[in-house]
C-alpha positions as YAML, in Angstrom:
chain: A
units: angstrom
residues:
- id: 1
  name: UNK
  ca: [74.69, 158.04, 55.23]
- id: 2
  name: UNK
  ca: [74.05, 154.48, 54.02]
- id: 3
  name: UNK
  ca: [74.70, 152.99, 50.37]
- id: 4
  name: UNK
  ca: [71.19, 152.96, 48.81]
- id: 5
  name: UNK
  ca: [71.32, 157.04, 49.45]
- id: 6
  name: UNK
  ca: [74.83, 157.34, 48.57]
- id: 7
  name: UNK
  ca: [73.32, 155.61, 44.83]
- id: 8
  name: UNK
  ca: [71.04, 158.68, 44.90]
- id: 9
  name: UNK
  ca: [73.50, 160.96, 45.06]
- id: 10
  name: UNK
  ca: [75.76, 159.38, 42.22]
- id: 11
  name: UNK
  ca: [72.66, 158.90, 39.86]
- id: 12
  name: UNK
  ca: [72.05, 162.92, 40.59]
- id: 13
  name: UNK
  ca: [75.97, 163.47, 39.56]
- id: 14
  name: UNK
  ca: [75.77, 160.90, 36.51]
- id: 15
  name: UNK
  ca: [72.31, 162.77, 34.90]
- id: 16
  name: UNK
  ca: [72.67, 166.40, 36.13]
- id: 17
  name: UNK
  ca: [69.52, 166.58, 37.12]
- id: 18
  name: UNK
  ca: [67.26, 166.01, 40.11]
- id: 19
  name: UNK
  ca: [64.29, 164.86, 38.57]
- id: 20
  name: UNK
  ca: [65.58, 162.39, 36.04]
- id: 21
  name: UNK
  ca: [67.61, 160.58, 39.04]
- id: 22
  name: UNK
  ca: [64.55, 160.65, 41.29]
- id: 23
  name: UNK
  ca: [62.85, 158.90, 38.55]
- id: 24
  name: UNK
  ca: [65.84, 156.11, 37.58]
- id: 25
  name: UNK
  ca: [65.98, 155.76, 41.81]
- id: 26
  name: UNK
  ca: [62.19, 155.16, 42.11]
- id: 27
  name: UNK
  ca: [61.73, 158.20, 44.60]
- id: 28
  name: UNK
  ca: [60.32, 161.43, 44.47]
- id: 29
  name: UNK
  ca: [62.20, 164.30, 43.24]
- id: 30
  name: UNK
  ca: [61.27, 166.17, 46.36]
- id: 31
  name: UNK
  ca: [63.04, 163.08, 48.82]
- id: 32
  name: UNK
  ca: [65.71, 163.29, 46.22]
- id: 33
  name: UNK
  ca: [66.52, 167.14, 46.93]
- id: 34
  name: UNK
  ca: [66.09, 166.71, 51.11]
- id: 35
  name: UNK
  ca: [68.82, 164.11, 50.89]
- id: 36
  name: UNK
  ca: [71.19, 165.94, 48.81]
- id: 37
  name: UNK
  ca: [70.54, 168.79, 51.28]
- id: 38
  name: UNK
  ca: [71.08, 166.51, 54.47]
- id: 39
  name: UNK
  ca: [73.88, 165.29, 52.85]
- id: 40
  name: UNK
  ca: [75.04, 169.18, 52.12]
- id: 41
  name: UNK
  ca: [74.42, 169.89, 55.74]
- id: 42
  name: UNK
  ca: [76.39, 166.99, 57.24]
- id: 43
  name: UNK
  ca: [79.45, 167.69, 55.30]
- id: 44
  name: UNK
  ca: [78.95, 171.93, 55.75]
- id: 45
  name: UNK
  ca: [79.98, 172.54, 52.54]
- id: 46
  name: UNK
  ca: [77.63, 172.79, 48.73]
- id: 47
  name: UNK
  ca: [77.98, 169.64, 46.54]
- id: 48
  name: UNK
  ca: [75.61, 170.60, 43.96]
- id: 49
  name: UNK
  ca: [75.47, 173.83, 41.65]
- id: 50
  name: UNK
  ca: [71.80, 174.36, 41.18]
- id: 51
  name: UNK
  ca: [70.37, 175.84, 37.61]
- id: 52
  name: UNK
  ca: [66.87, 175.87, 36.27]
- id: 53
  name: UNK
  ca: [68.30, 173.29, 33.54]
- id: 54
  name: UNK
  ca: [69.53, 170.41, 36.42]
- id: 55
  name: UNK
  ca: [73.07, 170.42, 38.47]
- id: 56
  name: UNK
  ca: [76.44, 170.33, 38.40]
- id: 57
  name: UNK
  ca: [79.13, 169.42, 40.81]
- id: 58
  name: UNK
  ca: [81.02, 172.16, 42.65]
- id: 59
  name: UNK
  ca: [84.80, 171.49, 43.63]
- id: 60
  name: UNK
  ca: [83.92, 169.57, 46.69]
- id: 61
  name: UNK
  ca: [80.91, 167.55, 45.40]
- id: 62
  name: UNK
  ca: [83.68, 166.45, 42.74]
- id: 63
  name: UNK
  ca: [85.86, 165.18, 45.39]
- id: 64
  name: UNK
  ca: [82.91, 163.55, 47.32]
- id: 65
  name: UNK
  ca: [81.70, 162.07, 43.96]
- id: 66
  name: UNK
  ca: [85.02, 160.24, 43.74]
- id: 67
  name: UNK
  ca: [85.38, 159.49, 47.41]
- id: 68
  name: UNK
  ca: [82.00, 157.99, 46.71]
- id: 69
  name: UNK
  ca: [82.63, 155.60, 43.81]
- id: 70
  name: UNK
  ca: [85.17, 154.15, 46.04]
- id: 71
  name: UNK
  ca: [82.98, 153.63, 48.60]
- id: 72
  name: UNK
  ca: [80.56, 151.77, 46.71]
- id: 73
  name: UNK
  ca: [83.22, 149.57, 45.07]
- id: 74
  name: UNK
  ca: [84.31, 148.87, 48.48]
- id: 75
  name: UNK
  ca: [80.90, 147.89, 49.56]
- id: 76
  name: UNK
  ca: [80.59, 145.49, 46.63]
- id: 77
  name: UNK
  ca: [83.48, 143.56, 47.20]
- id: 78
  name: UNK
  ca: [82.89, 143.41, 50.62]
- id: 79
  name: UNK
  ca: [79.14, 142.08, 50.42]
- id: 80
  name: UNK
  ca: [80.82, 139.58, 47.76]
- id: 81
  name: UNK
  ca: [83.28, 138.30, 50.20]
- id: 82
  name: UNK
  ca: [80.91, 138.08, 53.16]
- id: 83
  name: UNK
  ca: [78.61, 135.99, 50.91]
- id: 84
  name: UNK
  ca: [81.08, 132.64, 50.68]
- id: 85
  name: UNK
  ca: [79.84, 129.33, 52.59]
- id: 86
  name: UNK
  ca: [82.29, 128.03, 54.67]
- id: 87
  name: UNK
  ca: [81.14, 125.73, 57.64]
- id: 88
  name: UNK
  ca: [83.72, 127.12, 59.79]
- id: 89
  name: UNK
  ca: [82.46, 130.55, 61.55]
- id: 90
  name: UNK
  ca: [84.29, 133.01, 63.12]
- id: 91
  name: UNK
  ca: [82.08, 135.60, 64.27]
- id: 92
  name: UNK
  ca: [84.24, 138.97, 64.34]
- id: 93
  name: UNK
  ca: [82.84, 142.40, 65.78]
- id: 94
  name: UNK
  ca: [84.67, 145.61, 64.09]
- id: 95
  name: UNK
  ca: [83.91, 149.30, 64.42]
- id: 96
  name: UNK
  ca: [84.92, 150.08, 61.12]
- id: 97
  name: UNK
  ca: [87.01, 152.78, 62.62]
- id: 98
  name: UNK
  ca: [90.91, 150.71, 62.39]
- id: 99
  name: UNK
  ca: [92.63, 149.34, 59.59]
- id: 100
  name: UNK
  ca: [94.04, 146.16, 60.55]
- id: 101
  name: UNK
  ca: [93.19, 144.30, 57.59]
- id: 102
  name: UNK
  ca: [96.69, 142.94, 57.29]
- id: 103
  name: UNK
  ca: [96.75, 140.74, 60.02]
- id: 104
  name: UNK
  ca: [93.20, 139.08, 59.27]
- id: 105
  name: UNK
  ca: [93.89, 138.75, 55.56]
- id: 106
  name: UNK
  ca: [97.28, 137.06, 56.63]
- id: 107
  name: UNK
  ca: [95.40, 134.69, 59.53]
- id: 108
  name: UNK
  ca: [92.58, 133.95, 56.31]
- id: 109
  name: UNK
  ca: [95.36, 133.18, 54.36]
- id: 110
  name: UNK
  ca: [96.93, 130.73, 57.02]
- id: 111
  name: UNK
  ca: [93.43, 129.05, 57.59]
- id: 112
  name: UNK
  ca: [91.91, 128.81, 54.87]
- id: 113
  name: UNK
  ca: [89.37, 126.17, 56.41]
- id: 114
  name: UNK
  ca: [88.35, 129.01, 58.78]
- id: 115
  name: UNK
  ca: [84.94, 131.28, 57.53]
- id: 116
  name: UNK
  ca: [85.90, 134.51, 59.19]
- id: 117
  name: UNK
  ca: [82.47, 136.67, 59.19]
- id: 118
  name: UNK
  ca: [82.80, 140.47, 60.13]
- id: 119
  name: UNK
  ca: [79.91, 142.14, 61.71]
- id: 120
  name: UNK
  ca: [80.11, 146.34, 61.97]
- id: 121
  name: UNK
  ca: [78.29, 148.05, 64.66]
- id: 122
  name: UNK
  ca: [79.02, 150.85, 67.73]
- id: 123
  name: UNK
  ca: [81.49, 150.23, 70.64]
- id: 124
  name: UNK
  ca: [78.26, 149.59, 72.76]
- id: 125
  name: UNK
  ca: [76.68, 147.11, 70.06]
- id: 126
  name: UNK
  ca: [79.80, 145.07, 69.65]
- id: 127
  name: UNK
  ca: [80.41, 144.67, 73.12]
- id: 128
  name: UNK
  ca: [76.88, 143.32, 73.73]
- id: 129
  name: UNK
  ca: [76.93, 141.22, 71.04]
- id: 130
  name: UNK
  ca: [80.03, 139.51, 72.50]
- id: 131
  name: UNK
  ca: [78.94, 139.49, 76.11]
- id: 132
  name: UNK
  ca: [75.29, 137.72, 74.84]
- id: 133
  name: UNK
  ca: [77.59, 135.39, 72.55]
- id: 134
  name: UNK
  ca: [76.44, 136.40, 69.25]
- id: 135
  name: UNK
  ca: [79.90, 137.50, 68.39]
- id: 136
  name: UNK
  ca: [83.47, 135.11, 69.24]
- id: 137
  name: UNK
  ca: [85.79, 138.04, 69.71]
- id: 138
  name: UNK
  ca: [85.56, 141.89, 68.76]
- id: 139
  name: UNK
  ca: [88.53, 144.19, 67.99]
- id: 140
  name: UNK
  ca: [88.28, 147.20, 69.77]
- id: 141
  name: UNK
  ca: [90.70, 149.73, 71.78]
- id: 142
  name: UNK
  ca: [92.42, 148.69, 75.20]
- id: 143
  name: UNK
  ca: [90.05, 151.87, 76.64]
- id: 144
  name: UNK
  ca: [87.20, 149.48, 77.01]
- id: 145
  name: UNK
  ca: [88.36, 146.83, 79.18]
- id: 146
  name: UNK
  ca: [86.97, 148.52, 82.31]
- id: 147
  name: UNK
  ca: [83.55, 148.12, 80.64]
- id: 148
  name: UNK
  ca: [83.57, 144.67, 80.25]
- id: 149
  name: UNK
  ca: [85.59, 144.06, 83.87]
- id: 150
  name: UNK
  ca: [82.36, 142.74, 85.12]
- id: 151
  name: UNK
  ca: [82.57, 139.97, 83.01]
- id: 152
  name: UNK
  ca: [85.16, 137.35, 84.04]
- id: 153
  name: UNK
  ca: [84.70, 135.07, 80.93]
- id: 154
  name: UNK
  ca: [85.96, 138.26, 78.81]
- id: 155
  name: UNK
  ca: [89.82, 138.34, 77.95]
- id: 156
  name: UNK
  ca: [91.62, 140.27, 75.61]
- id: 157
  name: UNK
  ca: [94.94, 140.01, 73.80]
- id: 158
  name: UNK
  ca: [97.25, 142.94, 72.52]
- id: 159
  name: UNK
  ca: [97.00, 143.53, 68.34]
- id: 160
  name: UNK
  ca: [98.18, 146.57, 67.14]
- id: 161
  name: UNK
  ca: [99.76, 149.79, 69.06]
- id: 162
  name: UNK
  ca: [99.43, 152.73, 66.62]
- id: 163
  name: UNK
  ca: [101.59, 155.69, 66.85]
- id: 164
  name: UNK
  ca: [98.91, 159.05, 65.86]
- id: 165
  name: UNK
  ca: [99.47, 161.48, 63.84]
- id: 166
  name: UNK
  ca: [98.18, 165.11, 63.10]
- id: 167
  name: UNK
  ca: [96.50, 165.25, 60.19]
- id: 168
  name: UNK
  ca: [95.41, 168.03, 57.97]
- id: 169
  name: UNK
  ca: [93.98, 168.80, 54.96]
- id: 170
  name: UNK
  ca: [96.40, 169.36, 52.32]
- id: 171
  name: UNK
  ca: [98.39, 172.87, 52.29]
- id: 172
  name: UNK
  ca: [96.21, 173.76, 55.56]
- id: 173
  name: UNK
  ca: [99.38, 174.51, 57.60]
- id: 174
  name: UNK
  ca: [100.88, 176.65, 55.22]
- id: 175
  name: UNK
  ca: [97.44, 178.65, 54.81]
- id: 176
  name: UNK
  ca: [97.58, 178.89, 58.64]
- id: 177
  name: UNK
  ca: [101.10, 179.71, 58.87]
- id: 178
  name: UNK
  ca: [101.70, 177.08, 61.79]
- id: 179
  name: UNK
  ca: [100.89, 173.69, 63.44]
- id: 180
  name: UNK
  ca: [99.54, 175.73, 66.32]
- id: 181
  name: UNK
  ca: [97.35, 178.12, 64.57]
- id: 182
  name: UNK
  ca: [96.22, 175.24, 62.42]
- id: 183
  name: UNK
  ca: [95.05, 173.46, 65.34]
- id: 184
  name: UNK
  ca: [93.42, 176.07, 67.42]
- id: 185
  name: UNK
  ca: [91.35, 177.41, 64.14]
- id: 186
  name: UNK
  ca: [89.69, 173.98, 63.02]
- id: 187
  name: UNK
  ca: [87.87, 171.90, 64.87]
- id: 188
  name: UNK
  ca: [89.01, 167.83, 65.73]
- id: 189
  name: UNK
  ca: [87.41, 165.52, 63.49]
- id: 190
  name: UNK
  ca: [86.49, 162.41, 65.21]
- id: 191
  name: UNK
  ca: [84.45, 159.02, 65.49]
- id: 192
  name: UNK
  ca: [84.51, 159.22, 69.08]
- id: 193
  name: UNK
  ca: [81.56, 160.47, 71.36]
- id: 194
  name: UNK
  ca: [83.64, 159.84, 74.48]
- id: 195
  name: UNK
  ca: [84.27, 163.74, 76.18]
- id: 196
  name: UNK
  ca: [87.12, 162.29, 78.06]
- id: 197
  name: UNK
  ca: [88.92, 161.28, 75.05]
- id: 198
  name: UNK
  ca: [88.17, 165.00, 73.75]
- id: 199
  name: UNK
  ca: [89.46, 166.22, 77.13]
- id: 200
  name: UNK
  ca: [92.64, 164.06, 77.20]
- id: 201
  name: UNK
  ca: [93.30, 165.07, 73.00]
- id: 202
  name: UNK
  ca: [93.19, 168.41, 73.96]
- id: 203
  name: UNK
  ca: [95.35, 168.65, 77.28]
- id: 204
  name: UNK
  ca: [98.25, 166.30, 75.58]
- id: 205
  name: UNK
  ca: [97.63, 168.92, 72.34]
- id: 206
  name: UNK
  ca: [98.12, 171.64, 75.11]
- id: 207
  name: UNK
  ca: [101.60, 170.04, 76.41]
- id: 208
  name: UNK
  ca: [103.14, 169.77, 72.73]
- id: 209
  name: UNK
  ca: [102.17, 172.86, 70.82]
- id: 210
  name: UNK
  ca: [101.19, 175.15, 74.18]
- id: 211
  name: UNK
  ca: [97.66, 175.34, 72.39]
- id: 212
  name: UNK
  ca: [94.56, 173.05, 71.31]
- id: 213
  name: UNK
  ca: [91.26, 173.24, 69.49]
- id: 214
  name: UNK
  ca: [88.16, 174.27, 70.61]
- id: 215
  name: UNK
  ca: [85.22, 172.33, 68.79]
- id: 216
  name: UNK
  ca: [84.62, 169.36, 67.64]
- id: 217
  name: UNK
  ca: [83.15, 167.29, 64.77]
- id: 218
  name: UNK
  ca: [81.72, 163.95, 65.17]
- id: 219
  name: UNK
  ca: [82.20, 161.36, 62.10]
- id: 220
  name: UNK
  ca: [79.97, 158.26, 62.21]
- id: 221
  name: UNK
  ca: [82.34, 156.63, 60.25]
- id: 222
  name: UNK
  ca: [85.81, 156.37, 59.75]
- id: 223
  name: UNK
  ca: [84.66, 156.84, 55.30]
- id: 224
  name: UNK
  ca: [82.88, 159.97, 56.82]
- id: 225
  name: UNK
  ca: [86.11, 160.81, 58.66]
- id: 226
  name: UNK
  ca: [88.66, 160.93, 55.69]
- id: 227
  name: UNK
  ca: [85.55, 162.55, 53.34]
- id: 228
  name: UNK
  ca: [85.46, 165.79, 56.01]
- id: 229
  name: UNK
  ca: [88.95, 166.00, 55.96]
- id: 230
  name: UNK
  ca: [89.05, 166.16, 51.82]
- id: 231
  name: UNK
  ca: [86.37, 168.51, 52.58]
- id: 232
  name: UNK
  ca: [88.48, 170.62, 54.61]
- id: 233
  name: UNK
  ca: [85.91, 170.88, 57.66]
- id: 234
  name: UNK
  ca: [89.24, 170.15, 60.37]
- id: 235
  name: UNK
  ca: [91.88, 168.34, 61.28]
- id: 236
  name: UNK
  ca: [92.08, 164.43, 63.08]
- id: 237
  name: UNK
  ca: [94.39, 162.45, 64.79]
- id: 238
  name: UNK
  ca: [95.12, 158.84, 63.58]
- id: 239
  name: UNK
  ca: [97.03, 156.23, 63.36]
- id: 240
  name: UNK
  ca: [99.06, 156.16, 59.93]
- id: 241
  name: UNK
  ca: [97.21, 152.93, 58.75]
- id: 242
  name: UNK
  ca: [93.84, 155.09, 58.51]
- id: 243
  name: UNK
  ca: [95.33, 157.70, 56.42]
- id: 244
  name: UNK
  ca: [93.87, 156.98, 52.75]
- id: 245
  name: UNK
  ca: [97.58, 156.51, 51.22]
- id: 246
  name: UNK
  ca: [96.63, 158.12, 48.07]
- id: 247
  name: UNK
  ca: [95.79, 161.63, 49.71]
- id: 248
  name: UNK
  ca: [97.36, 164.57, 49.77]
- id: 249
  name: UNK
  ca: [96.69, 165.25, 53.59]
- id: 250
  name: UNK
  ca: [99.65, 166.44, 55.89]
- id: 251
  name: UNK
  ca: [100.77, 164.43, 58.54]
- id: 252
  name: UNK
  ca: [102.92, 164.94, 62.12]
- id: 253
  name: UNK
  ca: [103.75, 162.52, 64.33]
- id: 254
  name: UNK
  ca: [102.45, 162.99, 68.02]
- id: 255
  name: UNK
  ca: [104.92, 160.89, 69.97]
- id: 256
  name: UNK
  ca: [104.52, 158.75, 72.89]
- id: 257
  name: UNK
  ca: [101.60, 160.77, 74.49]
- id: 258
  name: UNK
  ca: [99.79, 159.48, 71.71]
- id: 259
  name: UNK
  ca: [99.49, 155.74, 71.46]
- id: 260
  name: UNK
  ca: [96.57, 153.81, 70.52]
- id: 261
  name: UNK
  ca: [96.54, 149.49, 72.07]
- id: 262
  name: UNK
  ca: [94.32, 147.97, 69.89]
- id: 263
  name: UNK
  ca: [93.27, 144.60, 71.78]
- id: 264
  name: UNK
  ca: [91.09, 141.26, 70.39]
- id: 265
  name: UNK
  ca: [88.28, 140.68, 73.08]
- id: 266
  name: UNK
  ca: [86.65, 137.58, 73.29]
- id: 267
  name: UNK
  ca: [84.48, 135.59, 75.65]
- id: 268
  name: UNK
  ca: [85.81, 132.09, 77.00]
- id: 269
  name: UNK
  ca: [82.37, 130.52, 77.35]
- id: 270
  name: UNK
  ca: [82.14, 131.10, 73.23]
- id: 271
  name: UNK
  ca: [85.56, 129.32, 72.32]
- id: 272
  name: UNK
  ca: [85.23, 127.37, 68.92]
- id: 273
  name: UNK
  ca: [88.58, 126.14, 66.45]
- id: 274
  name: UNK
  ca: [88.82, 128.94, 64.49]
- id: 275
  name: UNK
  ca: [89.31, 131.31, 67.73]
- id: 276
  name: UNK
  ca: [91.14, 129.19, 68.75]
- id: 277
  name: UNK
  ca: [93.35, 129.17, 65.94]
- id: 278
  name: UNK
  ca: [93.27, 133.17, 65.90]
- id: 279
  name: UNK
  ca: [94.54, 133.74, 69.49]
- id: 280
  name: UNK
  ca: [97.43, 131.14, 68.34]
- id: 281
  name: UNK
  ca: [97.99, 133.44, 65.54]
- id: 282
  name: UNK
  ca: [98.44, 136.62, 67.18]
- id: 283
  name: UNK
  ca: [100.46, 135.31, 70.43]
- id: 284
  name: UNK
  ca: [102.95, 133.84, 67.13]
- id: 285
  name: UNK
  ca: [102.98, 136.81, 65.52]
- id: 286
  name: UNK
  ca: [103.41, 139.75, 68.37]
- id: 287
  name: UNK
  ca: [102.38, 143.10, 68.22]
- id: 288
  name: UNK
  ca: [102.41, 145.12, 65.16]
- id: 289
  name: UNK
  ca: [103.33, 148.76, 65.57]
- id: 290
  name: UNK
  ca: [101.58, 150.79, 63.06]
...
């Protein structure tokens, strides 16, 4: 899902009809339809009442209509704020799947002088891009460090330790009639492709509720993430800070077993002033438990 077909859909909501927004997007009607259907597909659920006079939005395409607008908004002020010339680059690789906008907006805030640049991409991109020097540091989780082991100019510094949490769609565990049924029911919803982080979710699951889930449902982003979980298509674990604070969804802590280390990464033979004046910032700051 990228933003140019995420304006097709909202031109389809805002006109009610397929045709007319093929024609304001420039596309055919019949490209128009296959992405509202791919789009149908991905989430498993209908967005789009069909009638021989255009469309409406069902329940859930009202709720990914809004989720939507926000997305786009968020886009725009992000593209804005990526745009501003500063001759000061810091280079900074994020998955897009942690909120720890906090601490950057407070460092930006501190440094002023400093042009802090984020580039989104893949666990695999990211660290690439930092091992070939096209990135100064990356934020990732503590999980990769035996990846980039082989690289001696690569050290890392703790950032944020998140506490996860269970969470479900709203009124899901009362519909259920338990945590436990809940879980083994719905599938885990999750931007991972890693099995052994399924395996290790499910066997700590298994030691604190005696059960765990079966499938599960891969988000390729963490917007995709919090959209299947308004959508009702499972259940995720995260980290409070990636909960959208203005949902209804219900969340239970996991305890110690789960703990997320989020870590800065960055390469010594690509040290400029600004990361320099990052890694200062952290080490004066600590940890922050999230």
């Amino acid at each position: 899902m990228d933003i140019q077909k995420l304006d097709y859909f909202l031109t389809a909501a805002d006109t009610g009809n397929f045709t007319q927004a093929a024609d304001q997007c420039r596309i055919a009607q019949t490209t128009m339809s296959k992405y509202i259907a791919q789009l149908e597909s991905e989430f498993n659920c209908k967005l789009f009442y069909r009638t021989n006079k255009g469309c409406d939005l069902t329940d859930q395409g009202q709720i990914f209509y809004e989720k939507a607008l926000a997305m786009k908004k968020d886009y725009a002020n992000l593209v804005a704020a990526l745009k501003q010339d500063h001759s000061r680059d810091l280079n900074l690789g994020l998955d897009g799947s942690h909120f720890y906008v906090s601490l950057f907006t407070d460092f930006q805030t501190a440094y002023r002088d400093v042009n802090l640049k984020a580039a989104f991409g893949s666990e695999k991109e990211l660290v690439s891009d930092l091992v070939h020097q096209r990135l100064h540091a990356i934020v990732m989780p503590d999980n990769i460090s035996e990846k980039v082991r082989a690289y001696p100019e690569i050290r890392s510094i703790d950032i944020l330790k998140a506490l996860d949490y269970l969470v479900f769609p709203p009124n899901t565990v009362r519909h259920f009639g338990s945590i436990e049924k809940a879980i083994e029911s719905l599938p885990l919803i999750t931007k991972s492709v890693d099995e052994e982080y399924y395996e290790y979710c499910r066997t700590n699951l298994h030691k604190k509720y005696g059960t765990t889930f079966h499938d599960v449902r891969v988000a390729r982003s963490q917007d995709v993430q919090t959209m299947m979980l308004a959508l009702s298509q499972g259940f995720a674990i995260l980290p409070l800070s990636e909960v959208d604070a203005d949902s209804d969804f219900e969340c239970f802590p996991l305890g110690e077993e789960f703990v997320e280390m989020l870590q800065l990464f960055y390469s010594t033979k690509y040290m400029n002033d600004p990361l320099r004046k990052l890694i200062e910032f952290i080490n004066q700051h600590g940890i922050v438990t999230c």
